mmCIF file of C-alpha atoms in Angstrom:
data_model
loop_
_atom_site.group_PDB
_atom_site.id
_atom_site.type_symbol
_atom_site.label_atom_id
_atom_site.label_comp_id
_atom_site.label_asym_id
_atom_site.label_seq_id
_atom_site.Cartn_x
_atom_site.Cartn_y
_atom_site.Cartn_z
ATOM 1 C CA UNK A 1 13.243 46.279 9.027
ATOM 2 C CA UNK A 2 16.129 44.200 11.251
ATOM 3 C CA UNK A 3 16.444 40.990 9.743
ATOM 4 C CA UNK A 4 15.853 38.745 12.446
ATOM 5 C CA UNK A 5 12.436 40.110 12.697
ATOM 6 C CA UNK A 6 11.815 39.389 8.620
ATOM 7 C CA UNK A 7 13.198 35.834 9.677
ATOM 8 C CA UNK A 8 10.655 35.267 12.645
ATOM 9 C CA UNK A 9 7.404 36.729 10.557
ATOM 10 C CA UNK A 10 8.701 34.419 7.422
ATOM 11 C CA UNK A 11 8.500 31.788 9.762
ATOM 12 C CA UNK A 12 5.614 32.640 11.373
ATOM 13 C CA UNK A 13 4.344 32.372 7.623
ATOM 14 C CA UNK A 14 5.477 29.272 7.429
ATOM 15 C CA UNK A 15 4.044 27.909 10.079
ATOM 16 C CA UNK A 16 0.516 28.914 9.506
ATOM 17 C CA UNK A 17 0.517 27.399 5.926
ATOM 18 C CA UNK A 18 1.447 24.462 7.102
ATOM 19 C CA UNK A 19 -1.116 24.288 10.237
ATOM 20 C CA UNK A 20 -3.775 24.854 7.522
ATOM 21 C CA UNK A 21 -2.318 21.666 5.351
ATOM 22 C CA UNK A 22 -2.685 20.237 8.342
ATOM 23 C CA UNK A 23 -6.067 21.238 9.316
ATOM 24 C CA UNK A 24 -7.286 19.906 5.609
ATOM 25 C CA UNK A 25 -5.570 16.571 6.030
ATOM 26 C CA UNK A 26 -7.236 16.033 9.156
ATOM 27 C CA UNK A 27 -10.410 16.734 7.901
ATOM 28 C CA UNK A 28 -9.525 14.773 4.801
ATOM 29 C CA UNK A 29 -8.983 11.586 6.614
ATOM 30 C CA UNK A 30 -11.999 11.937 9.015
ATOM 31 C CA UNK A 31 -14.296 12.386 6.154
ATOM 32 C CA UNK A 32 -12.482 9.018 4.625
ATOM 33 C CA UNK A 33 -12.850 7.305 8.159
ATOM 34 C CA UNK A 34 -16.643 8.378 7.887
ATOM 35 C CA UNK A 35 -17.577 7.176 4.376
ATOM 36 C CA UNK A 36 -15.426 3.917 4.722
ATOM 37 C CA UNK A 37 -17.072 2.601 8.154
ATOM 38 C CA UNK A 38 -20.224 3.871 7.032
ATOM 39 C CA UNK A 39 -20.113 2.000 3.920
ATOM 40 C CA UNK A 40 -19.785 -1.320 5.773
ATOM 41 C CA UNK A 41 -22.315 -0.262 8.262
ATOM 42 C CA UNK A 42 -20.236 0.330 10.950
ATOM 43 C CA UNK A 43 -19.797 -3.049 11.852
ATOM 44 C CA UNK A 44 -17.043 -5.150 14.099
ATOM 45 C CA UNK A 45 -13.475 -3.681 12.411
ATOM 46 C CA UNK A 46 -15.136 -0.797 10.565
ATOM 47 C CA UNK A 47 -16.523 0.437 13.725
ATOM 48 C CA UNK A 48 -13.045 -0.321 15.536
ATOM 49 C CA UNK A 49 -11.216 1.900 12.706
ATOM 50 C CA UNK A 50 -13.699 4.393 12.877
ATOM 51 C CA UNK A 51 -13.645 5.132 16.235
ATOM 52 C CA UNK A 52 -10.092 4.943 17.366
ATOM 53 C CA UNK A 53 -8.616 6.405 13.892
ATOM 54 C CA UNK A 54 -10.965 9.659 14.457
ATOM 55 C CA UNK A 55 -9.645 9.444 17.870
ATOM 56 C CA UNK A 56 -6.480 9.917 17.406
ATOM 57 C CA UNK A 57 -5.852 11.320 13.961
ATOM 58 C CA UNK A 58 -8.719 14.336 14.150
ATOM 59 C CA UNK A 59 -9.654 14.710 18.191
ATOM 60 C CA UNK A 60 -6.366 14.081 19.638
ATOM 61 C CA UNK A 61 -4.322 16.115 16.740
ATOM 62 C CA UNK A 62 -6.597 18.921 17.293
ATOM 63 C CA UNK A 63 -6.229 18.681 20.876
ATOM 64 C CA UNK A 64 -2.134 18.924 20.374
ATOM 65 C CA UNK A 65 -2.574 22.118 18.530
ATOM 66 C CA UNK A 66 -5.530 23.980 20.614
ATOM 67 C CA UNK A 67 -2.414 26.195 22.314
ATOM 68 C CA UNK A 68 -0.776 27.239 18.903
ATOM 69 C CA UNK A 69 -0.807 30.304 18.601
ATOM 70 C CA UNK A 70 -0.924 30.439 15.275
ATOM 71 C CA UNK A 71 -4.026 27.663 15.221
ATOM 72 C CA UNK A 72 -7.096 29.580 13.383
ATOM 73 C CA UNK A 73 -9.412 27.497 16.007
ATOM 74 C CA UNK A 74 -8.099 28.207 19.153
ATOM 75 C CA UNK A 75 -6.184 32.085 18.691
ATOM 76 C CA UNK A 76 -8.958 33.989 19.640
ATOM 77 C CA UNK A 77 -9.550 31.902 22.898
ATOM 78 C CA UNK A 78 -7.907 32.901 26.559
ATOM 79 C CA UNK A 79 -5.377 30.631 27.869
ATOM 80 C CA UNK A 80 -7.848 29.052 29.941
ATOM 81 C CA UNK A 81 -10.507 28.134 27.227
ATOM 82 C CA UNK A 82 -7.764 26.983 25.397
ATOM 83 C CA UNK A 83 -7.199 24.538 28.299
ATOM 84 C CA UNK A 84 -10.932 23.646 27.903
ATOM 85 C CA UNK A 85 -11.074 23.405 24.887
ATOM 86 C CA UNK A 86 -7.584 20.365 24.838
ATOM 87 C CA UNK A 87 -9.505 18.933 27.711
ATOM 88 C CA UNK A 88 -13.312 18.600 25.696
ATOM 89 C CA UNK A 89 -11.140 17.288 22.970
ATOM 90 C CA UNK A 90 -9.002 14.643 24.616
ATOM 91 C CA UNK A 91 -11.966 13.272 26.782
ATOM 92 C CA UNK A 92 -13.996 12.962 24.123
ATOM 93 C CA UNK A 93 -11.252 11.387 21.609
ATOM 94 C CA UNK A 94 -10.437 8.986 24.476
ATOM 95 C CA UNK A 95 -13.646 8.025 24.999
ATOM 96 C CA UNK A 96 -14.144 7.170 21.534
ATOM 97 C CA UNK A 97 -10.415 5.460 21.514
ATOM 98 C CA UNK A 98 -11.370 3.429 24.651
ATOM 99 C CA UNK A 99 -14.923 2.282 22.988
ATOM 100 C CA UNK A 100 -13.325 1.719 19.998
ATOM 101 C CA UNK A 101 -10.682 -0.793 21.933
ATOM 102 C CA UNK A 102 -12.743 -2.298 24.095
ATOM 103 C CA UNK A 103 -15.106 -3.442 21.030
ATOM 104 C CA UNK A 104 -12.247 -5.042 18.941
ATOM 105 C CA UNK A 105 -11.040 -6.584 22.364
ATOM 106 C CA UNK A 106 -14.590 -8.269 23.000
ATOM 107 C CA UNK A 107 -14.590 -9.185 19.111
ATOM 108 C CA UNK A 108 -11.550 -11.285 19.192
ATOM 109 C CA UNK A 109 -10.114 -14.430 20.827
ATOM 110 C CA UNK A 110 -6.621 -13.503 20.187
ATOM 111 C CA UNK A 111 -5.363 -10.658 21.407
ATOM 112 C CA UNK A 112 -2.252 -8.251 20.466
ATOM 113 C CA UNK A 113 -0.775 -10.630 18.275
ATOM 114 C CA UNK A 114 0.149 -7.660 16.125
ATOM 115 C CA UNK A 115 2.477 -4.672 16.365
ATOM 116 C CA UNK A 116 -0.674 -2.975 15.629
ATOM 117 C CA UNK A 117 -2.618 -4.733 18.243
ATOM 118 C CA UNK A 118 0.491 -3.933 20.763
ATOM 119 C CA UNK A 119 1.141 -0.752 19.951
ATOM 120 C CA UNK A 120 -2.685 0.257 19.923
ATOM 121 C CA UNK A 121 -2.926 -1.345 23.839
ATOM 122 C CA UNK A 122 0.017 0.903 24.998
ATOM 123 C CA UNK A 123 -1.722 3.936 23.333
ATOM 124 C CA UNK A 124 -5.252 3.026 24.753
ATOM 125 C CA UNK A 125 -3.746 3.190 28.485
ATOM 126 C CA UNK A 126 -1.634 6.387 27.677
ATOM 127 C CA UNK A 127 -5.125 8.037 26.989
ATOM 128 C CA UNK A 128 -6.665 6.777 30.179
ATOM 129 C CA UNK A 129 -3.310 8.101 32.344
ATOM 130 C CA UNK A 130 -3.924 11.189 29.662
ATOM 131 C CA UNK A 131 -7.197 12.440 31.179
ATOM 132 C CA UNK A 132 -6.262 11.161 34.576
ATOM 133 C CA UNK A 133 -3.062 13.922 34.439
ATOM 134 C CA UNK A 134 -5.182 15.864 32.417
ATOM 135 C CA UNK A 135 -7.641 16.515 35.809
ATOM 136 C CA UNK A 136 -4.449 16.575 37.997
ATOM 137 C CA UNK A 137 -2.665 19.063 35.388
ATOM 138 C CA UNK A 138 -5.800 21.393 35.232
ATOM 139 C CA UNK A 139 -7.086 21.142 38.880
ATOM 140 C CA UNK A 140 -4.087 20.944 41.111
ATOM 141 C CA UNK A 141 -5.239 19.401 43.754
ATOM 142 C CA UNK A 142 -3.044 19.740 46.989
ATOM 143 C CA UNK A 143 -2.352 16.215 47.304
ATOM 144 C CA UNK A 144 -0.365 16.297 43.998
ATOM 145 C CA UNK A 145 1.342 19.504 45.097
ATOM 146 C CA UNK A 146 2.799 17.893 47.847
ATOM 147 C CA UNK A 147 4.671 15.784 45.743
ATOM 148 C CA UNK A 148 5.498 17.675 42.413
ATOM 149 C CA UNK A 149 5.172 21.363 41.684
ATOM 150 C CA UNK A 150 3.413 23.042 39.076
ATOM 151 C CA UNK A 151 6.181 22.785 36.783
ATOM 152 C CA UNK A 152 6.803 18.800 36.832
ATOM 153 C CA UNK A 153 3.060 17.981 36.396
ATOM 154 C CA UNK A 154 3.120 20.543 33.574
ATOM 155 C CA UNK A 155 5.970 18.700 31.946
ATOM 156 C CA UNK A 156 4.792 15.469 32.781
ATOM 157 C CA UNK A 157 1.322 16.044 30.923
ATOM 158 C CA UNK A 158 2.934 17.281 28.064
ATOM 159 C CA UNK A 159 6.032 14.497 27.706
ATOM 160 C CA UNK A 160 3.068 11.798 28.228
ATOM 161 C CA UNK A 161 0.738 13.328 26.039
ATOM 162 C CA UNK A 162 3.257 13.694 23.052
ATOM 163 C CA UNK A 163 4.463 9.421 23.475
ATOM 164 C CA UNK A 164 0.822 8.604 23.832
ATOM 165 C CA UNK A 165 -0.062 10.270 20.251
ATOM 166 C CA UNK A 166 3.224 8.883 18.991
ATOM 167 C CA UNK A 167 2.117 5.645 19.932
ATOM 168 C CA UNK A 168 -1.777 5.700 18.737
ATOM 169 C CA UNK A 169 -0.593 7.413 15.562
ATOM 170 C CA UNK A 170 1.852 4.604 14.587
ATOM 171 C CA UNK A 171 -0.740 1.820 15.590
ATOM 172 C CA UNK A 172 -2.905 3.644 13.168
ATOM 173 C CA UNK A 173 -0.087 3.580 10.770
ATOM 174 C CA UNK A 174 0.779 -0.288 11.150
ATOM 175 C CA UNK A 175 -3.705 -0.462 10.675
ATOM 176 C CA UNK A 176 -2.909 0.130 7.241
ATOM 177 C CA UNK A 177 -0.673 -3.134 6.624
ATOM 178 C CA UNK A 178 -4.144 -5.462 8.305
ATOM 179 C CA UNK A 179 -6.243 -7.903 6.398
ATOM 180 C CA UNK A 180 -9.018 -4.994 6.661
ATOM 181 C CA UNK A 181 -7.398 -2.029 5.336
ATOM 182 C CA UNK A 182 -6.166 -4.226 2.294
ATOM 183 C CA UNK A 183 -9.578 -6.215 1.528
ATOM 184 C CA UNK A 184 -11.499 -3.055 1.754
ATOM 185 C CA UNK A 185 -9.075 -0.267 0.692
ATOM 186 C CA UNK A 186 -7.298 0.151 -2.860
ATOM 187 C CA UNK A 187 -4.035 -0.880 -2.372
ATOM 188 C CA UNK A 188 -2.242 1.737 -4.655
ATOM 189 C CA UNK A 189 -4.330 4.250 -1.936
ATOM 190 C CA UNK A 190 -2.692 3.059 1.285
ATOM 191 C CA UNK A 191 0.293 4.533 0.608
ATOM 192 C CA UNK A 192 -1.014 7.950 0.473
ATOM 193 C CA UNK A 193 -3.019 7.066 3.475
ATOM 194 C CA UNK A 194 0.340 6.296 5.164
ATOM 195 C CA UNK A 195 1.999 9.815 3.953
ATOM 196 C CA UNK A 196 -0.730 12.004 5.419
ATOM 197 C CA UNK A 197 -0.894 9.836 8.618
ATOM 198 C CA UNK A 198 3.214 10.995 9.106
ATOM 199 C CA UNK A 199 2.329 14.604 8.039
ATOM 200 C CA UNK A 200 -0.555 14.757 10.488
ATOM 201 C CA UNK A 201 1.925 13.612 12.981
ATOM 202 C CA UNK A 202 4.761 15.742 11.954
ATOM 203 C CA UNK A 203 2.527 18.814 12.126
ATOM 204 C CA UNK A 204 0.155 18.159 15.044
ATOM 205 C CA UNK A 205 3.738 17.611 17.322
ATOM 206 C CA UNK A 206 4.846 21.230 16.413
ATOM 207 C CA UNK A 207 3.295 22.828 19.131
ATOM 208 C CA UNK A 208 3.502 20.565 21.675
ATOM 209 C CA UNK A 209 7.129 19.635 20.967
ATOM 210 C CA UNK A 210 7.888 23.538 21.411
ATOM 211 C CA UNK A 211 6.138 24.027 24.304
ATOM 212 C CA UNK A 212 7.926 20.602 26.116
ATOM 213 C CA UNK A 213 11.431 22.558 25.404
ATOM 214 C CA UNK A 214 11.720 25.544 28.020
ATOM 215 C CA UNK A 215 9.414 23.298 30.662
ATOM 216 C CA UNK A 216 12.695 20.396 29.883
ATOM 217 C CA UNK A 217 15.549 23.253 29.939
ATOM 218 C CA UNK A 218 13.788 24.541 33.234
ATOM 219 C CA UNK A 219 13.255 20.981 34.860
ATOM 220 C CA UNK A 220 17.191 20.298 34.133
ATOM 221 C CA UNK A 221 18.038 23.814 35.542
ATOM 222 C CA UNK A 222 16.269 22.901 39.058
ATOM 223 C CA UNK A 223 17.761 19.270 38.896
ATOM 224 C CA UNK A 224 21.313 21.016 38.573
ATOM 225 C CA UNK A 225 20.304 23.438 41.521
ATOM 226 C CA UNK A 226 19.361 20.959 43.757
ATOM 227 C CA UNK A 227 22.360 18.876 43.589
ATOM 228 C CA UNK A 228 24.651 21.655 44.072
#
């Protein structure tokens, strides 16, 4: 057996284990999302937590990996219910991310005087111009082929949808430093809380990260062929 080929199945390996720690975190923290909101009846911040932290750290990670190939949930679909099944996914985690936003927004009289507050308001508008390219991306209408092709509003969809998950993940990330996580959570927990929050991140990028790649090599080769 050529070794290159015992590389790429050892990797292949690899990369399955880990999408399956990933799959258990995930399902780890929305379970702990659940019972915690739930436990203070799902009121004001609980509710906030609860709706934008299973946003972002179960719907929209699971929406990053529904084209991995190597994703138990989404390998037996076509490339089209793939697309689907992102697009049921992100709609649905937005909605719940916009909801969850809007509630802590109407709930307060200061507003984004936080990094998490910030950070969280620049992640809440990448998911509405998320769905919005999302339509764009899927559809093609000819009004946005007449001023990028295919290509660009394939690249553009997945750039944006990669810094908007950056962004909600690390507001989720800065959550765990607020007044609520630390009246409500153990403190010697939130660390661990933290560490799966980067792994989820780490792991739920995979995909999308390799899939940005040849769309970026290919939008630099037509950049160098048009100024020539």
């Amino acid at each position: 057996m050529p070794e290159s080929y015992t590389g790429k199945h050892a990797w292949l390996q690899i990369q399955s284990l880990l999408n399956s720690i990933n799959h258990l975190l995930i399902f780890l923290v929305a379970a702990f999302y659940f019972i915690l909101a739930r436990s203070l009846e799902f009121k004001d911040t609980a509710m906030h937590m609860f709706l934008c932290g299973t946003g972002f750290h179960v719907l929209m990670a699971q929406a990053m990996m529904s084209h991995y190939k190597i994703n138990p949930l989404t390998r037996w679909l076509s490339h089209r219910n793939k697309s689907r099944y992102h697009a049921v996914l992100q709609i649905v985690g937005s909605a719940m991310i916009l909801l969850g936003a809007a509630g802590k927004f109407s709930n307060k009289d200061v507003h984004f005087n936080t990094w998490h507050g910030r950070i969280g308001a620049v992640a809440t508008l990448g998911c509405v111009a998320g769905i919005l390219g999302g339509f764009v991306n899927y559809f093609q209408p000819k009004f946005a082929l007449k001023i990028h092709p295919v290509s660009e509003l394939r690249f553009r969809h997945n750039a944006g949808g990669i810094v908007t998950f950056t962004f909600g993940m690390a507001a989720i990330y800065l959550g765990y430093y607020s007044k609520f996580f630390t009246k409500y959570v153990d403190n010697e927990f939130i660390p661990a809380m933290m560490l799966v929050t980067v792994l989820v991140y780490v792991l739920s990028v995979i995909a999308p990260v390799a899939s940005l790649l040849p769309k970026l090599r290919y939008r630099r080769a037509k950049k160098a062929e048009s100024a020539k």
